[in-house]
Amino acid sequence: MSSMLFTPFKLKNISLKNRIVVSPMCQYSSEDGFANDWHLVHLGSRAVGGAGLIITEATAVSPEGRISPQDLGIWKDEHIEKLKQITDFVSEQGSVAGIQLAHAGRKASTFPAWKGRGQVPAAQGGWKTVSASAIPFLPNEDAPLELDREGIQKVIRDFASAAERSLKAGFKVIEIHAAHGYLVHQFLSPLSNQRTDEYGGSFENRIRLLLEIVSAVKSVCPDEQPLVVRISATDWAENGWDTDQSVKLSEILKNEGVDLIDVSSGGLVSYAKIQVGPSYQVPFSARIKKEAGAATGAVGLITEAAQAEEILQNGEADLIVMARELLRDPYFPLHAAHKLGEDIAWPIQYDRAKPAL
């Protein structure tokens, strides 16, 4: 094959058939954290469409870690059965199933966009949120509880337990969500972390929770289990988390056995000034790949086959992580291969519709 987009990529002993990744995208369609037929069809159709790696939406490691009451979860064994049905189907299509483990922190207990805005009142199923410090995301919101040491240890245990359930559910790749202003990111950034203990202040202290989560997850996984961490490379805000810190963190994560950095940005503060445009986050991925020596995934307004191919050819990323374009077109990988002149296999049920090169 002449295109990089359709060359395999290895994460430990897992081989992805191409470099196209379905980014985690919240569906806000669960009750009590349970996956259902919507998730089966949503994720399954992207597998039929040919993506190499398909990552679930942010999957809460605890009930209080959900972004909304309708978030997917993996905090109890009963969640495993339906998730296993989904991973089995994804695998049958030749794709790899990944799961993003998440805790929303102070951005938890919120309404999905189509149900309203802001925090969900307790009378409507909401709950008290937690964070690194008692600083709300928005000034008019209730302040979160500052996690004490016992609370921090519970979070770490919840991630480890969720990882164990993920393996039982058949997920081949685990991603830790440390981006977009959710709990781990809240510890990373000095804008949301004003602690004075060993989890706040210095860079080394602010990254401590993430490193402890990585260690706990790795302790319950086999050595060959691929581990990914998603980060926000910058807060897009003065005195916040920035790209220099992201490079430094990525090098540490690589040395701790993390196999790939999924590079996004933003989400921590409402006043961020984000310069959005095609491939706008790719420079962050490129810098981390070059300076930290880590494998990276690039995400953010990547919508065209040629654009994705160019990013890979330029050495700016190892994987192309796509979100909205794969909502618009679940079969983007099949169409992209045709545009790039690559003859890849289609599902046998659809083969009669495959265009000739």
mmCIF file of C-alpha atoms in Angstrom:
data_model
loop_
_atom_site.group_PDB
_atom_site.id
_atom_site.type_symbol
_atom_site.label_atom_id
_atom_site.label_comp_id
_atom_site.label_asym_id
_atom_site.label_seq_id
_atom_site.Cartn_x
_atom_site.Cartn_y
_atom_site.Cartn_z
ATOM 1 C CA MET A 1 0.000 0.000 0.000
ATOM 2 C CA SER A 2 1.220 3.474 -0.854
ATOM 3 C CA SER A 3 -0.847 5.402 1.709
ATOM 4 C CA MET A 4 0.135 5.542 5.370
ATOM 5 C CA LEU A 5 -3.493 5.905 6.437
ATOM 6 C CA PHE A 6 -4.135 2.289 5.461
ATOM 7 C CA THR A 7 -0.952 0.734 6.753
ATOM 8 C CA PRO A 8 -1.262 -1.256 10.001
ATOM 9 C CA PHE A 9 -0.113 0.179 13.311
ATOM 10 C CA LYS A 10 0.882 -1.821 16.374
ATOM 11 C CA LEU A 11 0.027 -1.005 19.962
ATOM 12 C CA LYS A 12 1.997 -3.585 21.922
ATOM 13 C CA ASN A 13 0.727 -6.889 20.507
ATOM 14 C CA ILE A 14 -2.469 -5.396 19.039
ATOM 15 C CA SER A 15 -2.349 -4.659 15.326
ATOM 16 C CA LEU A 16 -4.695 -1.995 13.978
ATOM 17 C CA LYS A 17 -5.582 -2.621 10.343
ATOM 18 C CA ASN A 18 -5.355 1.108 9.574
ATOM 19 C CA ARG A 19 -4.582 4.436 11.283
ATOM 20 C CA ILE A 20 -8.201 5.662 11.576
ATOM 21 C CA VAL A 21 -9.542 5.876 15.135
ATOM 22 C CA VAL A 22 -13.116 6.569 16.203
ATOM 23 C CA SER A 23 -12.758 9.227 18.870
ATOM 24 C CA PRO A 24 -14.755 8.881 22.097
ATOM 25 C CA MET A 25 -18.057 10.708 21.571
ATOM 26 C CA CYS A 26 -20.660 10.935 24.334
ATOM 27 C CA GLN A 27 -24.082 9.645 23.329
ATOM 28 C CA TYR A 28 -25.976 10.536 26.526
ATOM 29 C CA SER A 29 -28.194 7.510 25.943
ATOM 30 C CA SER A 30 -27.626 5.280 28.991
ATOM 31 C CA GLU A 31 -29.664 4.578 32.087
ATOM 32 C CA ASP A 32 -27.688 3.764 35.238
ATOM 33 C CA GLY A 33 -24.565 3.492 33.101
ATOM 34 C CA PHE A 34 -25.808 0.560 31.009
ATOM 35 C CA ALA A 35 -24.955 0.238 27.324
ATOM 36 C CA ASN A 36 -27.887 -0.635 25.090
ATOM 37 C CA ASP A 37 -28.733 -1.275 21.447
ATOM 38 C CA TRP A 38 -27.990 2.345 20.536
ATOM 39 C CA HIS A 39 -24.365 1.838 21.576
ATOM 40 C CA LEU A 40 -24.215 -1.488 19.737
ATOM 41 C CA VAL A 41 -25.433 0.081 16.498
ATOM 42 C CA HIS A 42 -23.457 3.317 16.925
ATOM 43 C CA LEU A 43 -20.114 1.634 17.606
ATOM 44 C CA GLY A 44 -20.867 -1.393 15.433
ATOM 45 C CA SER A 45 -21.612 0.696 12.371
ATOM 46 C CA ARG A 46 -18.216 2.397 12.636
ATOM 47 C CA ALA A 47 -16.651 -1.071 12.717
ATOM 48 C CA VAL A 48 -18.611 -2.029 9.597
ATOM 49 C CA GLY A 49 -17.349 1.252 8.145
ATOM 50 C CA GLY A 50 -13.764 0.078 8.471
ATOM 51 C CA ALA A 51 -12.126 2.091 11.278
ATOM 52 C CA GLY A 52 -9.066 0.403 12.784
ATOM 53 C CA LEU A 53 -9.715 1.356 16.429
ATOM 54 C CA ILE A 54 -13.097 2.216 17.912
ATOM 55 C CA ILE A 55 -13.111 3.873 21.338
ATOM 56 C CA THR A 56 -16.245 4.141 23.453
ATOM 57 C CA GLU A 57 -17.523 7.423 24.720
ATOM 58 C CA ALA A 58 -16.206 8.591 28.100
ATOM 59 C CA THR A 59 -17.167 5.654 30.311
ATOM 60 C CA ALA A 60 -17.563 6.570 33.958
ATOM 61 C CA VAL A 61 -15.543 4.675 36.550
ATOM 62 C CA SER A 62 -18.060 5.629 39.249
ATOM 63 C CA PRO A 63 -21.624 6.998 39.329
ATOM 64 C CA GLU A 64 -20.383 10.395 40.522
ATOM 65 C CA GLY A 65 -17.856 10.400 37.664
ATOM 66 C CA ARG A 66 -20.529 10.665 34.961
ATOM 67 C CA ILE A 67 -20.738 13.871 32.934
ATOM 68 C CA SER A 68 -24.506 13.453 32.844
ATOM 69 C CA PRO A 69 -26.963 11.008 34.402
ATOM 70 C CA GLN A 70 -27.222 9.469 30.908
ATOM 71 C CA ASP A 71 -23.510 8.631 30.574
ATOM 72 C CA LEU A 72 -22.127 5.181 29.879
ATOM 73 C CA GLY A 73 -20.540 3.496 32.904
ATOM 74 C CA ILE A 74 -18.411 0.555 33.961
ATOM 75 C CA TRP A 75 -18.540 0.827 37.751
ATOM 76 C CA LYS A 76 -20.310 -2.481 38.352
ATOM 77 C CA ASP A 77 -20.078 -5.998 36.984
ATOM 78 C CA GLU A 78 -23.601 -5.861 35.569
ATOM 79 C CA HIS A 79 -22.369 -3.383 32.941
ATOM 80 C CA ILE A 80 -20.090 -6.004 31.391
ATOM 81 C CA GLU A 81 -22.607 -8.186 29.529
ATOM 82 C CA LYS A 82 -23.841 -5.635 26.984
ATOM 83 C CA LEU A 83 -20.369 -4.168 26.519
ATOM 84 C CA LYS A 84 -19.097 -7.671 25.726
ATOM 85 C CA GLN A 85 -21.728 -8.010 23.001
ATOM 86 C CA ILE A 86 -20.463 -4.752 21.490
ATOM 87 C CA THR A 87 -16.770 -5.679 21.626
ATOM 88 C CA ASP A 88 -17.505 -9.091 20.104
ATOM 89 C CA PHE A 89 -19.277 -7.458 17.168
ATOM 90 C CA VAL A 90 -16.515 -4.890 16.672
ATOM 91 C CA SER A 91 -13.924 -7.669 16.669
ATOM 92 C CA GLU A 92 -15.915 -9.709 14.140
ATOM 93 C CA GLN A 93 -15.583 -6.794 11.707
ATOM 94 C CA GLY A 94 -11.794 -6.813 11.997
ATOM 95 C CA SER A 95 -11.652 -3.660 14.133
ATOM 96 C CA VAL A 96 -10.236 -3.234 17.634
ATOM 97 C CA ALA A 97 -12.472 -2.146 20.520
ATOM 98 C CA GLY A 98 -11.094 0.410 22.954
ATOM 99 C CA ILE A 99 -12.636 2.017 26.012
ATOM 100 C CA GLN A 100 -12.080 5.474 27.459
ATOM 101 C CA LEU A 101 -12.190 5.405 31.264
ATOM 102 C CA ALA A 102 -13.270 8.725 32.708
ATOM 103 C CA HIS A 103 -14.242 10.764 35.745
ATOM 104 C CA ALA A 104 -15.830 14.152 35.086
ATOM 105 C CA GLY A 105 -14.961 15.769 38.413
ATOM 106 C CA ARG A 106 -16.462 19.248 38.679
ATOM 107 C CA LYS A 107 -17.967 18.932 35.182
ATOM 108 C CA ALA A 108 -20.170 16.029 36.310
ATOM 109 C CA SER A 109 -23.928 16.076 36.956
ATOM 110 C CA THR A 110 -24.775 18.209 33.930
ATOM 111 C CA PHE A 111 -27.612 18.098 31.416
ATOM 112 C CA PRO A 112 -27.017 16.754 27.896
ATOM 113 C CA ALA A 113 -27.240 19.600 25.365
ATOM 114 C CA TRP A 114 -30.696 18.602 24.148
ATOM 115 C CA LYS A 115 -32.118 18.518 27.695
ATOM 116 C CA GLY A 116 -30.903 21.900 28.924
ATOM 117 C CA ARG A 117 -27.740 23.483 30.255
ATOM 118 C CA GLY A 118 -25.876 23.546 33.535
ATOM 119 C CA GLN A 119 -25.914 21.366 36.610
ATOM 120 C CA VAL A 120 -28.673 18.832 37.198
ATOM 121 C CA PRO A 121 -30.513 19.514 40.489
ATOM 122 C CA ALA A 122 -30.554 16.710 43.041
ATOM 123 C CA ALA A 123 -34.343 16.461 42.639
ATOM 124 C CA GLN A 124 -33.770 15.557 38.968
ATOM 125 C CA GLY A 125 -31.059 12.993 39.597
ATOM 126 C CA GLY A 126 -28.051 15.249 40.061
ATOM 127 C CA TRP A 127 -25.304 14.931 42.674
ATOM 128 C CA LYS A 128 -22.540 16.861 44.425
ATOM 129 C CA THR A 129 -19.386 17.017 42.310
ATOM 130 C CA VAL A 130 -15.732 16.699 43.347
ATOM 131 C CA SER A 131 -12.503 18.203 42.080
ATOM 132 C CA ALA A 132 -8.899 19.022 42.877
ATOM 133 C CA SER A 133 -10.022 22.253 44.544
ATOM 134 C CA ALA A 134 -13.378 23.791 45.452
ATOM 135 C CA ILE A 135 -13.507 25.933 42.315
ATOM 136 C CA PRO A 136 -16.623 25.673 40.085
ATOM 137 C CA PHE A 137 -16.379 25.424 36.307
ATOM 138 C CA LEU A 138 -18.769 28.367 35.942
ATOM 139 C CA PRO A 139 -19.191 31.166 38.518
ATOM 140 C CA ASN A 140 -22.926 30.484 38.926
ATOM 141 C CA GLU A 141 -22.456 26.767 39.633
ATOM 142 C CA ASP A 142 -22.181 25.045 42.994
ATOM 143 C CA ALA A 143 -18.540 24.620 43.975
ATOM 144 C CA PRO A 144 -17.284 21.030 43.955
ATOM 145 C CA LEU A 145 -15.991 19.306 47.045
ATOM 146 C CA GLU A 146 -12.192 19.258 47.242
ATOM 147 C CA LEU A 147 -11.135 15.617 47.256
ATOM 148 C CA ASP A 148 -9.317 14.566 50.398
ATOM 149 C CA ARG A 149 -6.708 11.794 50.393
ATOM 150 C CA GLU A 150 -9.329 9.120 50.987
ATOM 151 C CA GLY A 151 -11.360 10.448 48.075
ATOM 152 C CA ILE A 152 -8.302 10.475 45.833
ATOM 153 C CA GLN A 153 -7.519 6.873 46.717
ATOM 154 C CA LYS A 154 -11.106 5.918 45.870
ATOM 155 C CA VAL A 155 -10.738 7.514 42.427
ATOM 156 C CA ILE A 156 -7.547 5.533 41.809
ATOM 157 C CA ARG A 157 -9.226 2.289 42.922
ATOM 158 C CA ASP A 158 -12.244 3.056 40.717
ATOM 159 C CA PHE A 159 -10.023 3.409 37.638
ATOM 160 C CA ALA A 160 -8.277 0.126 38.419
ATOM 161 C CA SER A 161 -11.564 -1.718 38.977
ATOM 162 C CA ALA A 162 -12.961 -0.253 35.764
ATOM 163 C CA ALA A 163 -9.881 -1.467 33.896
ATOM 164 C CA GLU A 164 -10.425 -4.994 35.231
ATOM 165 C CA ARG A 165 -14.038 -4.925 34.037
ATOM 166 C CA SER A 166 -12.907 -3.541 30.684
ATOM 167 C CA LEU A 167 -10.736 -6.590 30.100
ATOM 168 C CA LYS A 168 -13.623 -8.901 31.021
ATOM 169 C CA ALA A 169 -15.820 -6.980 28.582
ATOM 170 C CA GLY A 170 -13.375 -7.691 25.764
ATOM 171 C CA PHE A 171 -11.777 -4.297 25.243
ATOM 172 C CA LYS A 172 -8.301 -4.590 23.714
ATOM 173 C CA VAL A 173 -7.175 -0.982 24.306
ATOM 174 C CA ILE A 174 -7.700 1.119 27.439
ATOM 175 C CA GLU A 175 -7.563 4.917 27.317
ATOM 176 C CA ILE A 176 -7.386 7.068 30.453
ATOM 177 C CA HIS A 177 -9.210 10.368 30.002
ATOM 178 C CA ALA A 178 -6.989 13.162 31.294
ATOM 179 C CA ALA A 179 -8.299 15.901 28.987
ATOM 180 C CA HIS A 180 -11.176 18.306 28.312
ATOM 181 C CA GLY A 181 -11.424 19.735 31.806
ATOM 182 C CA TYR A 182 -12.483 16.519 33.511
ATOM 183 C CA LEU A 183 -11.144 15.317 36.848
ATOM 184 C CA VAL A 184 -7.580 14.292 35.956
ATOM 185 C CA HIS A 185 -7.146 17.463 33.878
ATOM 186 C CA GLN A 186 -8.476 19.443 36.864
ATOM 187 C CA PHE A 187 -5.522 18.121 38.860
ATOM 188 C CA LEU A 188 -3.045 18.854 36.055
ATOM 189 C CA SER A 189 -3.895 22.518 35.552
ATOM 190 C CA PRO A 190 -2.940 25.224 38.050
ATOM 191 C CA LEU A 191 -6.140 27.070 37.079
ATOM 192 C CA SER A 192 -8.264 24.392 38.734
ATOM 193 C CA ASN A 193 -5.745 22.915 41.173
ATOM 194 C CA GLN A 194 -4.843 25.221 44.041
ATOM 195 C CA ARG A 195 -4.020 22.493 46.542
ATOM 196 C CA THR A 196 -1.147 22.836 48.992
ATOM 197 C CA ASP A 197 -0.578 19.128 49.602
ATOM 198 C CA GLU A 198 1.377 16.579 47.550
ATOM 199 C CA TYR A 199 -1.236 16.746 44.772
ATOM 200 C CA GLY A 200 -0.934 20.485 44.152
ATOM 201 C CA GLY A 201 1.526 23.262 43.463
ATOM 202 C CA SER A 202 4.507 21.966 41.504
ATOM 203 C CA PHE A 203 4.306 20.217 38.142
ATOM 204 C CA GLU A 204 5.411 16.985 39.798
ATOM 205 C CA ASN A 205 2.605 17.227 42.340
ATOM 206 C CA ARG A 206 -0.089 18.120 39.804
ATOM 207 C CA ILE A 207 0.710 15.102 37.620
ATOM 208 C CA ARG A 208 0.800 12.754 40.616
ATOM 209 C CA LEU A 209 -2.844 11.621 40.369
ATOM 210 C CA LEU A 210 -2.513 10.705 36.701
ATOM 211 C CA LEU A 211 0.686 8.740 37.311
ATOM 212 C CA GLU A 212 -0.927 6.891 40.210
ATOM 213 C CA ILE A 213 -3.943 6.039 38.032
ATOM 214 C CA VAL A 214 -1.636 4.798 35.267
ATOM 215 C CA SER A 215 0.254 2.651 37.774
ATOM 216 C CA ALA A 216 -2.970 1.247 39.260
ATOM 217 C CA VAL A 217 -4.428 0.426 35.848
ATOM 218 C CA LYS A 218 -1.208 -1.243 34.719
ATOM 219 C CA SER A 219 -1.125 -3.303 37.921
ATOM 220 C CA VAL A 220 -4.392 -5.064 37.011
ATOM 221 C CA CYS A 221 -3.603 -5.504 33.301
ATOM 222 C CA PRO A 222 -1.340 -8.015 31.567
ATOM 223 C CA ASP A 223 2.013 -6.677 30.409
ATOM 224 C CA GLU A 224 0.924 -6.781 26.778
ATOM 225 C CA GLN A 225 -2.161 -4.596 27.379
ATOM 226 C CA PRO A 226 -1.973 -1.371 25.320
ATOM 227 C CA LEU A 227 -2.557 1.792 27.355
ATOM 228 C CA VAL A 228 -3.394 5.212 25.912
ATOM 229 C CA VAL A 229 -3.762 8.550 27.708
ATOM 230 C CA ARG A 230 -5.766 11.425 26.254
ATOM 231 C CA ILE A 231 -4.541 14.874 27.268
ATOM 232 C CA SER A 232 -5.433 18.452 26.520
ATOM 233 C CA ALA A 233 -2.156 19.876 25.271
ATOM 234 C CA THR A 234 -3.127 23.385 26.330
ATOM 235 C CA ASP A 235 -5.873 25.132 28.281
ATOM 236 C CA TRP A 236 -5.846 27.986 25.746
ATOM 237 C CA ALA A 237 -5.777 30.269 28.799
ATOM 238 C CA GLU A 238 -3.096 32.352 30.499
ATOM 239 C CA ASN A 239 -1.243 30.678 33.378
ATOM 240 C CA GLY A 240 -2.894 27.348 32.651
ATOM 241 C CA TRP A 241 -1.675 23.967 31.505
ATOM 242 C CA ASP A 242 0.368 24.430 28.319
ATOM 243 C CA THR A 243 2.229 22.585 25.593
ATOM 244 C CA ASP A 244 5.593 22.708 27.365
ATOM 245 C CA GLN A 245 4.078 20.832 30.311
ATOM 246 C CA SER A 246 2.342 18.435 27.935
ATOM 247 C CA VAL A 247 5.630 17.523 26.272
ATOM 248 C CA LYS A 248 7.245 16.944 29.662
ATOM 249 C CA LEU A 249 4.276 14.864 30.871
ATOM 250 C CA SER A 250 4.181 12.812 27.666
ATOM 251 C CA GLU A 251 7.825 11.843 28.036
ATOM 252 C CA ILE A 252 7.149 10.721 31.607
ATOM 253 C CA LEU A 253 4.069 8.757 30.532
ATOM 254 C CA LYS A 254 6.056 7.057 27.788
ATOM 255 C CA ASN A 255 8.665 6.025 30.335
ATOM 256 C CA GLU A 256 5.879 4.713 32.596
ATOM 257 C CA GLY A 257 4.707 2.374 29.853
ATOM 258 C CA VAL A 258 1.962 4.389 28.158
ATOM 259 C CA ASP A 259 1.880 3.375 24.501
ATOM 260 C CA LEU A 260 0.280 6.409 22.864
ATOM 261 C CA ILE A 261 -0.728 9.982 23.715
ATOM 262 C CA ASP A 262 -4.115 10.993 22.288
ATOM 263 C CA VAL A 263 -3.586 14.740 21.852
ATOM 264 C CA SER A 264 -6.541 17.096 22.152
ATOM 265 C CA SER A 265 -6.848 20.502 23.854
ATOM 266 C CA GLY A 266 -9.076 22.807 25.884
ATOM 267 C CA GLY A 267 -12.122 22.139 28.006
ATOM 268 C CA LEU A 268 -10.831 23.286 31.386
ATOM 269 C CA VAL A 269 -12.208 26.829 31.559
ATOM 270 C CA SER A 270 -15.191 28.500 29.934
ATOM 271 C CA TYR A 271 -13.211 31.598 28.918
ATOM 272 C CA ALA A 272 -10.591 29.791 26.804
ATOM 273 C CA LYS A 273 -9.801 31.484 23.507
ATOM 274 C CA ILE A 274 -9.424 28.606 21.075
ATOM 275 C CA GLN A 275 -8.112 29.200 17.571
ATOM 276 C CA VAL A 276 -10.221 26.661 15.684
ATOM 277 C CA GLY A 277 -9.566 25.590 12.104
ATOM 278 C CA PRO A 278 -8.749 22.485 10.040
ATOM 279 C CA SER A 279 -6.069 20.388 11.783
ATOM 280 C CA TYR A 280 -5.783 23.056 14.491
ATOM 281 C CA GLN A 281 -4.537 20.603 17.135
ATOM 282 C CA VAL A 282 -2.100 18.730 14.906
ATOM 283 C CA PRO A 283 0.874 20.971 15.862
ATOM 284 C CA PHE A 284 0.479 19.793 19.469
ATOM 285 C CA SER A 285 0.608 16.159 18.395
ATOM 286 C CA ALA A 286 3.596 16.870 16.166
ATOM 287 C CA ARG A 287 5.557 18.572 18.925
ATOM 288 C CA ILE A 288 4.854 15.819 21.479
ATOM 289 C CA LYS A 289 5.809 13.139 18.953
ATOM 290 C CA LYS A 290 9.060 14.911 18.096
ATOM 291 C CA GLU A 291 10.177 16.211 21.495
ATOM 292 C CA ALA A 292 8.847 13.510 23.839
ATOM 293 C CA GLY A 293 9.501 10.656 21.434
ATOM 294 C CA ALA A 294 6.000 9.317 22.085
ATOM 295 C CA ALA A 295 3.559 7.844 19.617
ATOM 296 C CA THR A 296 0.623 10.215 19.186
ATOM 297 C CA GLY A 297 -2.889 10.465 17.847
ATOM 298 C CA ALA A 298 -4.028 13.721 16.244
ATOM 299 C CA VAL A 299 -7.610 14.955 16.506
ATOM 300 C CA GLY A 300 -9.528 18.103 15.644
ATOM 301 C CA LEU A 301 -11.299 19.073 12.410
ATOM 302 C CA ILE A 302 -9.657 16.344 10.363
ATOM 303 C CA THR A 303 -12.292 15.670 7.724
ATOM 304 C CA GLU A 304 -10.612 14.630 4.462
ATOM 305 C CA ALA A 305 -8.644 11.573 3.380
ATOM 306 C CA ALA A 306 -5.854 13.642 1.808
ATOM 307 C CA GLN A 307 -5.620 15.798 4.938
ATOM 308 C CA ALA A 308 -5.264 12.733 7.166
ATOM 309 C CA GLU A 309 -2.688 11.219 4.836
ATOM 310 C CA GLU A 310 -0.624 14.411 4.831
ATOM 311 C CA ILE A 311 -0.519 14.522 8.643
ATOM 312 C CA LEU A 312 0.887 10.989 8.717
ATOM 313 C CA GLN A 313 3.311 11.554 5.850
ATOM 314 C CA ASN A 314 4.654 14.659 7.596
ATOM 315 C CA GLY A 315 5.335 12.640 10.749
ATOM 316 C CA GLU A 316 2.963 14.768 12.820
ATOM 317 C CA ALA A 317 1.038 11.817 14.281
ATOM 318 C CA ASP A 318 0.840 8.033 14.203
ATOM 319 C CA LEU A 319 -2.950 7.755 14.304
ATOM 320 C CA ILE A 320 -5.783 9.932 13.014
ATOM 321 C CA VAL A 321 -8.509 10.297 15.617
ATOM 322 C CA MET A 322 -11.819 11.433 14.139
ATOM 323 C CA ALA A 323 -15.098 12.462 15.724
ATOM 324 C CA ARG A 324 -17.746 14.527 13.935
ATOM 325 C CA GLU A 325 -16.742 13.386 10.461
ATOM 326 C CA LEU A 326 -17.409 9.800 11.542
ATOM 327 C CA LEU A 327 -20.826 10.866 12.826
ATOM 328 C CA ARG A 328 -21.557 12.330 9.405
ATOM 329 C CA ASP A 329 -20.115 9.347 7.587
ATOM 330 C CA PRO A 330 -19.672 6.058 9.468
ATOM 331 C CA TYR A 331 -18.139 4.612 6.297
ATOM 332 C CA PHE A 332 -15.463 7.284 5.955
ATOM 333 C CA PRO A 333 -12.634 4.700 6.016
ATOM 334 C CA LEU A 334 -14.126 2.821 3.048
ATOM 335 C CA HIS A 335 -14.602 6.047 1.116
ATOM 336 C CA ALA A 336 -11.150 7.366 2.105
ATOM 337 C CA ALA A 337 -9.455 4.220 0.833
ATOM 338 C CA HIS A 338 -11.111 4.658 -2.559
ATOM 339 C CA LYS A 339 -10.026 8.317 -2.716
ATOM 340 C CA LEU A 340 -6.435 7.329 -1.905
ATOM 341 C CA GLY A 341 -6.461 4.505 -4.458
ATOM 342 C CA GLU A 342 -6.255 1.731 -1.892
ATOM 343 C CA ASP A 343 -7.999 -1.588 -2.463
ATOM 344 C CA ILE A 344 -9.191 -2.638 0.991
ATOM 345 C CA ALA A 345 -11.706 -5.305 1.921
ATOM 346 C CA TRP A 346 -15.331 -4.294 2.372
ATOM 347 C CA PRO A 347 -17.776 -6.260 4.537
ATOM 348 C CA ILE A 348 -18.881 -9.190 2.383
ATOM 349 C CA GLN A 349 -22.485 -8.125 2.827
ATOM 350 C CA TYR A 350 -21.657 -4.776 1.173
ATOM 351 C CA ASP A 351 -19.066 -5.942 -1.339
ATOM 352 C CA ARG A 352 -21.380 -5.616 -4.326
ATOM 353 C CA ALA A 353 -21.496 -1.852 -3.691
ATOM 354 C CA LYS A 354 -17.707 -1.440 -3.620
ATOM 355 C CA PRO A 355 -16.584 1.019 -6.320
ATOM 356 C CA ALA A 356 -13.902 -0.032 -8.770
ATOM 357 C CA LEU A 357 -10.529 1.683 -8.579
#
